Short mmCIF file of C-alpha atoms in Angstrom, two decimals:
data_model
loop_
_atom_site.label_atom_id
_atom_site.label_comp_id
_atom_site.label_asym_id
_atom_site.label_seq_id
_atom_site.Cartn_x
_atom_site.Cartn_y
_atom_site.Cartn_z
CA MET A 1 -3.06 15.58 27.66
CA TYR A 2 0.28 15.69 26.07
CA ASN A 3 1.77 18.99 25.08
CA LEU A 4 3.67 17.47 22.14
CA THR A 5 3.17 14.39 19.91
CA ILE A 6 6.18 13.35 17.78
CA ALA A 7 5.01 11.02 15.22
CA LEU A 8 7.22 8.97 12.76
CA PRO A 9 5.56 8.11 9.53
CA CYS A 10 7.38 4.93 8.72
CA TYR A 11 7.73 2.70 5.46
CA ASN A 12 10.79 0.30 5.34
CA LEU A 13 12.86 2.29 7.66
CA GLU A 14 14.60 -0.65 9.22
CA LYS A 15 18.15 0.99 8.81
CA THR A 16 17.13 4.36 10.39
CA LEU A 17 14.26 3.66 12.74
CA ARG A 18 16.34 2.84 15.68
CA THR A 19 18.67 5.92 15.24
CA SER A 20 15.54 8.28 14.96
CA MET A 21 13.84 6.66 17.96
CA ASP A 22 16.95 6.87 20.08
CA SER A 23 17.53 10.42 19.32
CA ILE A 24 14.15 11.28 20.76
CA LEU A 25 14.31 9.03 23.74
CA LYS A 26 17.66 9.94 25.01
CA GLN A 27 16.42 13.55 25.57
CA ARG A 28 15.48 15.13 28.72
CA ARG A 29 11.58 15.45 29.04
CA SER A 30 11.05 12.47 26.44
CA GLY A 31 8.74 10.75 28.96
CA GLU A 32 6.60 13.74 28.85
CA ILE A 33 5.58 13.51 25.18
CA GLU A 34 3.43 11.02 23.01
CA ILE A 35 5.54 9.01 20.40
CA LEU A 36 3.71 7.34 17.52
CA ILE A 37 5.19 5.27 14.95
CA VAL A 38 2.65 4.97 12.03
CA ASP A 39 3.85 2.19 9.84
CA ASN A 40 2.54 2.22 6.26
CA SER A 41 2.64 -1.67 5.84
CA SER A 42 6.38 -2.02 5.66
CA THR A 43 7.91 -5.16 4.12
CA ASP A 44 11.20 -5.01 6.08
CA LYS A 45 11.73 -5.38 9.94
CA SER A 46 10.22 -1.92 10.65
CA VAL A 47 7.18 -3.10 12.64
CA GLU A 48 9.23 -5.55 14.70
CA ILE A 49 11.64 -2.65 15.59
CA ALA A 50 8.76 -0.41 16.55
CA LYS A 51 7.01 -3.14 18.68
CA GLU A 52 10.20 -3.35 20.67
CA TYR A 53 10.02 0.43 21.54
CA GLU A 54 6.34 0.27 22.10
CA LYS A 55 6.97 -2.77 24.69
CA GLN A 56 9.71 -1.01 26.39
CA TYR A 57 8.23 2.55 26.73
CA SER A 58 4.71 3.29 27.99
CA ASN A 59 4.39 6.66 25.99
CA VAL A 60 5.33 4.93 22.54
CA THR A 61 2.46 3.61 20.33
CA CYS A 62 2.85 1.55 17.04
CA ILE A 63 -0.01 1.90 14.70
CA ILE A 64 0.30 -0.43 11.48
CA ASN A 65 -1.62 0.36 8.07
CA GLU A 66 -3.29 -2.78 6.85
CA THR A 67 -2.32 -1.67 3.08
CA ASN A 68 0.08 1.04 1.97
CA ILE A 69 -1.94 4.33 1.85
CA GLY A 70 1.06 6.25 0.31
CA PRO A 71 3.14 8.79 2.18
CA ASP A 72 1.10 11.77 2.11
CA ARG A 73 -2.06 10.02 3.55
CA ASN A 74 -0.01 8.56 6.09
CA PHE A 75 1.43 12.12 7.02
CA LEU A 76 -2.09 12.97 7.26
CA LYS A 77 -3.23 10.10 9.45
CA CYS A 78 -0.30 11.02 11.83
CA LEU A 79 -1.66 14.57 12.31
CA GLU A 80 -5.16 13.28 12.73
CA ILE A 81 -4.65 10.69 15.45
CA ALA A 82 -2.14 12.58 17.41
CA THR A 83 -3.46 13.55 20.95
CA GLY A 84 -0.63 16.27 21.71
CA ARG A 85 -1.50 20.01 21.52
CA TYR A 86 1.50 20.20 19.07
CA VAL A 87 2.58 17.67 16.56
CA LEU A 88 5.99 17.12 14.91
CA LEU A 89 6.23 14.73 12.19
CA LEU A 90 9.75 13.21 12.29
CA GLY A 91 10.93 11.49 9.05
CA ASP A 92 14.10 9.27 9.01
CA ASP A 93 16.02 12.19 10.72
CA ILE A 94 17.43 12.81 13.87
CA LEU A 95 16.56 15.04 16.82
CA MET A 96 19.71 16.90 18.08
CA ASP A 97 20.87 16.46 21.65
CA GLY A 98 19.13 18.97 24.09
CA ILE A 99 16.67 20.25 21.42
CA LEU A 100 13.49 18.55 23.04
CA GLU A 101 13.73 20.65 26.12
CA LYS A 102 14.18 23.85 23.96
CA ILE A 103 11.16 22.96 21.80
CA MET A 104 8.99 22.18 24.97
CA ALA A 105 10.09 25.66 26.49
CA CYS A 106 9.01 27.39 23.18
CA LEU A 107 5.63 25.58 23.19
CA GLU A 108 4.83 27.14 26.52
CA GLU A 109 4.62 30.20 24.46
CA ASP A 110 1.54 28.99 22.84
CA PRO A 111 2.69 29.62 19.34
CA ASP A 112 0.37 29.00 16.23
CA PHE A 113 3.27 27.40 14.40
CA MET A 114 6.89 26.51 14.97
CA PHE A 115 9.70 25.90 12.42
CA LEU A 116 12.75 23.91 13.56
CA ASN A 117 15.91 24.82 11.93
CA TYR A 118 18.12 22.04 10.58
CA SER A 119 21.27 20.88 8.74
CA PRO A 120 22.65 18.02 6.66
CA LEU A 121 23.66 14.94 8.46
CA LEU A 122 27.14 14.20 7.49
CA GLY A 123 28.07 11.35 9.91
CA LEU A 124 27.04 9.21 12.77
CA ASN A 125 28.87 7.96 15.78
CA PRO A 126 29.27 10.76 16.78
CA VAL A 127 26.60 12.83 14.91
CA LYS A 128 28.23 15.24 12.52
CA THR A 129 26.26 17.98 10.54
CA GLY A 130 26.75 20.84 8.22
CA LYS A 131 25.60 24.15 8.63
CA THR A 132 22.12 25.08 9.37
CA TYR A 133 19.95 25.52 6.23
CA VAL A 134 18.34 28.77 7.62
CA ASP A 135 20.97 31.16 8.43
CA PHE A 136 20.84 33.24 11.42
CA GLN A 137 24.57 34.33 11.63
CA SER A 138 25.12 31.91 14.64
CA GLU A 139 22.33 33.20 16.63
CA SER A 140 20.47 30.77 18.87
CA GLY A 141 17.19 30.67 20.71
CA SER A 142 13.71 31.43 19.22
CA TYR A 143 12.80 34.09 16.85
CA ILE A 144 9.21 35.33 16.76
CA ALA A 145 8.28 36.30 13.25
CA GLU A 146 6.97 40.07 12.89
CA SER A 147 4.43 38.80 10.26
CA VAL A 148 3.52 35.93 7.90
CA ASP A 149 5.38 37.68 5.30
CA ASP A 150 8.55 37.76 7.64
CA PHE A 151 8.19 34.13 8.74
CA PHE A 152 7.78 32.50 5.02
CA GLU A 153 10.55 34.78 3.62
CA ARG A 154 13.02 33.78 6.23
CA VAL A 155 12.17 30.18 6.01
CA GLY A 156 11.57 30.03 2.20
CA THR A 157 11.97 26.64 0.32
CA ARG A 158 12.98 25.12 3.78
CA MET A 159 9.12 24.88 4.66
CA THR A 160 8.98 21.84 2.45
CA PHE A 161 11.02 19.90 4.87
CA LEU A 162 8.78 17.57 6.95
CA SER A 163 10.70 17.19 10.06
CA SER A 164 10.87 20.89 10.74
CA LEU A 165 7.14 21.62 10.99
CA VAL A 166 5.64 21.94 14.22
CA PHE A 167 1.70 21.96 13.85
CA LYS A 168 -0.80 23.30 16.51
CA LYS A 169 -3.39 20.43 16.59
CA GLU A 170 -6.29 23.00 17.13
CA GLN A 171 -5.19 24.85 13.94
CA PHE A 172 -4.93 21.75 11.92
CA ASP A 173 -8.25 20.37 13.03
CA LYS A 174 -10.02 23.59 11.79
CA ILE A 175 -8.84 22.84 8.10
CA PRO A 176 -11.78 21.41 6.14
CA ALA A 177 -11.36 17.59 5.14
CA GLU A 178 -11.67 18.33 1.43
CA VAL A 179 -8.99 21.06 1.57
CA LYS A 180 -6.58 18.74 3.47
CA GLU A 181 -6.82 16.34 0.45
CA LEU A 182 -5.86 19.05 -2.06
CA TYR A 183 -2.25 18.22 -2.16
CA ILE A 184 -2.32 14.40 -1.80
CA ASN A 185 0.37 12.89 -4.10
CA THR A 186 2.05 16.15 -4.61
CA TYR A 187 4.96 15.58 -2.17
CA PHE A 188 4.14 18.95 -0.59
CA LEU A 189 1.04 18.12 1.60
CA GLN A 190 2.90 18.74 4.81
CA THR A 191 3.62 22.24 3.29
CA HIS A 192 0.27 23.08 2.26
CA LEU A 193 -1.14 22.14 5.54
CA ALA A 194 1.36 23.94 7.49
CA LEU A 195 0.89 27.05 5.47
CA LEU A 196 -2.85 27.02 6.16
CA THR A 197 -2.52 26.73 9.85
CA LEU A 198 -0.58 30.20 9.50
CA LYS A 199 -3.75 31.80 8.34
CA LYS A 200 -4.73 34.46 10.86
CA SER A 201 -1.88 33.32 13.09
CA LYS A 202 -0.40 35.71 15.60
CA LYS A 203 2.79 34.13 16.86
CA ASN A 204 4.95 31.89 14.74
CA ILE A 205 8.31 30.87 16.06
CA ILE A 206 11.55 29.83 14.32
CA LEU A 207 13.98 27.92 16.53
CA ARG A 208 17.18 29.07 15.26
CA ASP A 209 19.35 26.40 16.94
CA ASN A 210 20.20 23.33 14.94
CA CYS A 211 17.15 21.17 15.78
CA ILE A 212 17.30 18.35 13.09
CA ALA A 213 20.00 16.34 11.37
CA ALA A 214 18.45 15.62 8.00
CA GLY A 215 19.46 12.18 6.47
CA PRO A 216 21.00 12.22 2.92
CA ASN A 217 18.68 12.07 -0.06
CA TYR A 218 20.49 10.02 -2.61
CA GLY A 219 17.56 9.27 -4.93
CA CYS A 220 14.51 10.91 -6.40
CA GLY A 221 11.46 8.53 -6.78
CA TYR A 222 9.32 11.32 -8.19
CA ASP A 223 9.02 13.73 -11.04
CA PHE A 224 11.24 16.49 -9.96
CA TYR A 225 10.23 18.83 -12.52
CA ASN A 226 6.56 18.58 -11.69
CA VAL A 227 7.06 18.77 -7.81
CA TRP A 228 9.44 21.77 -8.00
CA PHE A 229 8.23 23.72 -11.05
CA CYS A 230 4.42 23.15 -10.77
CA GLN A 231 3.49 22.01 -7.21
CA TYR A 232 5.95 24.39 -5.54
CA HIS A 233 4.74 27.23 -7.76
CA LYS A 234 1.16 26.45 -6.88
CA LEU A 235 2.12 26.43 -3.18
CA LEU A 236 3.81 29.89 -3.55
CA PHE A 237 1.05 31.81 -5.75
CA GLU A 238 -2.06 29.91 -4.30
CA THR A 239 -1.90 28.61 -0.88
CA ALA A 240 0.68 31.22 0.29
CA ALA A 241 -1.60 33.89 -1.32
CA GLU A 242 -4.55 32.31 0.47
CA ILE A 243 -2.95 32.95 3.97
CA GLY A 244 -2.02 36.46 3.18
CA VAL A 245 1.71 36.20 1.95
CA SER A 246 2.35 39.19 -0.39
CA LYS A 247 3.04 38.40 -4.07
CA ASP A 248 6.44 40.35 -3.71
CA VAL A 249 7.74 37.67 -1.15
CA SER A 250 6.33 34.71 -3.28
CA GLU A 251 8.15 36.41 -6.36
CA ARG A 252 11.43 36.61 -4.48
CA LEU A 253 11.28 33.13 -3.35
CA TRP A 254 10.28 31.94 -6.75
CA LYS A 255 13.18 33.70 -8.45
CA ASN A 256 15.72 32.13 -6.17
CA GLN A 257 15.89 28.74 -7.89
CA ASN A 258 19.54 28.26 -7.57
CA ALA A 259 19.48 25.25 -5.19
CA THR A 260 16.70 23.76 -7.29
CA ILE A 261 18.57 23.98 -10.48
CA ARG A 262 21.82 22.43 -8.65
CA ALA A 263 19.57 19.72 -7.56
CA ILE A 264 18.49 18.99 -11.19
CA PHE A 265 22.26 18.24 -12.12
CA TYR A 266 22.63 15.99 -9.00
CA PHE A 267 19.38 13.95 -9.59
CA ARG A 268 19.80 13.58 -13.28
CA TRP A 269 23.24 12.06 -12.45
CA LYS A 270 21.63 9.66 -9.79
CA THR A 271 18.25 8.97 -11.39
CA LYS A 272 17.94 7.30 -14.90
CA ALA A 273 14.25 7.82 -14.61
CA SER A 274 14.67 11.64 -14.95
CA LYS A 275 14.42 11.32 -18.87
CA ASN A 276 10.80 10.74 -18.39
CA TRP A 277 10.15 13.81 -16.00
CA ASP A 278 7.78 16.42 -17.39
CA LYS A 279 9.96 19.19 -18.95
CA SER A 280 6.73 21.08 -19.96
CA CYS A 281 6.37 22.02 -16.12
CA VAL A 282 9.63 24.00 -16.33
CA ARG A 283 9.02 25.82 -19.58
CA LYS A 284 5.34 26.79 -18.46
CA ASN A 285 6.25 28.27 -14.96
CA LEU A 286 9.28 29.91 -15.90
CA LYS A 287 7.79 32.01 -18.60
CA GLY A 288 8.67 35.61 -17.72
CA TYR A 289 12.00 34.44 -16.00
CA PRO A 290 14.40 34.22 -19.03
CA TRP A 291 17.68 34.00 -16.95
CA ILE A 292 16.35 31.44 -14.56
CA LYS A 293 14.73 29.47 -17.54
CA PHE A 294 18.00 29.51 -19.40
CA LYS A 295 19.99 27.94 -16.29
CA ALA A 296 17.14 25.51 -15.66
CA MET A 297 17.34 24.40 -19.53
CA VAL A 298 21.04 23.98 -19.27
CA ALA A 299 20.55 21.81 -16.26
CA ILE A 300 18.12 19.68 -18.03
CA TYR A 301 19.61 19.05 -21.32
CA TRP A 302 23.34 18.96 -20.21
CA PRO A 303 24.63 15.54 -21.65
CA ARG A 304 24.15 13.10 -18.82
CA PHE A 305 27.49 11.39 -19.30
CA LEU A 306 29.25 14.83 -18.39
CA LEU A 307 27.15 15.09 -15.23
CA PRO A 308 29.86 13.61 -12.94
CA ILE A 309 32.39 16.31 -14.08
CA VAL A 310 29.90 18.95 -13.20
CA MET A 311 29.38 17.39 -9.64
CA CYS A 312 33.15 17.03 -9.23
CA VAL A 313 33.86 20.65 -10.18
CA ARG A 314 31.05 21.93 -7.89
CA ALA A 315 32.49 19.80 -5.08
CA ILE A 316 35.91 21.29 -5.64
CA TYR A 317 34.38 24.97 -5.71
CA ARG A 318 32.41 24.42 -2.64
CA LYS A 319 35.55 23.00 -0.71
CA LEU A 320 37.63 25.96 -1.71
CA LYS A 321 34.97 28.48 -0.89
CA ARG A 322 34.68 26.99 2.77
CA LYS A 323 38.42 27.28 2.95
CA ASN A 324 38.15 30.91 1.95
#
């Protein structure tokens, strides 16, 4: 039995699949893990590329869905068919050099769940990344959370990033089928499932090193307001509450909306479909948070033709801040 499965849920990843696969296979101990590519009925050359790897490596398996079952159901399928004791779902991202060996060492401690720190991918050949999203003041190695509250508060919104979540298969299998389905089509299925595996957990590990280089997100093919102001709110105050996260921790995370509000400016600039997003989700779930609501409304109603100016000013500000 494999100790770890790395599963790649794939849909039209012709441009990034080789990079993701090579980042795994060049690692020491890559021959000791199961690697699954679960293709969601791609229309590009993804299957052809996946089949090349399957033919070349005995521990690589390519599974092709006859029809497109949607991203969330494909994530679920990856977790269900994996045979490893632990499962990492790697999106179109890159596993940093030398990290697989550190992951395997952490898994020998038999954690109930593990979170992999990550950073933005800034360039390839060679791989260049920004700072890690979860800041540990340059500390490396594993951190064992003191409690579920401690774990959740340290990771925060980064718990929504697919490629950072290492599931214990035994814990995942205990979740009832109907409960697994609750967050289908919300874009937060992976986080919902990850949180549920934390229920009654005793050892949750954060690997503080830069483990994953996250590919850039240039577009937004979903209703950003619904996902981040309705579904995320539901995660914090329903799923998190169910596993024992205190309301104080959820409140602190909910009030920390700066990154989300910055993203509104960015995605409104990049996505014309933003005019159809459900603004009522923002109003409804920011009642009682007047300052956050004000900032969100400014971001939502700021004239679209002025958004490039906002983004330019923001980029200059961040550059000057880094120099200081």
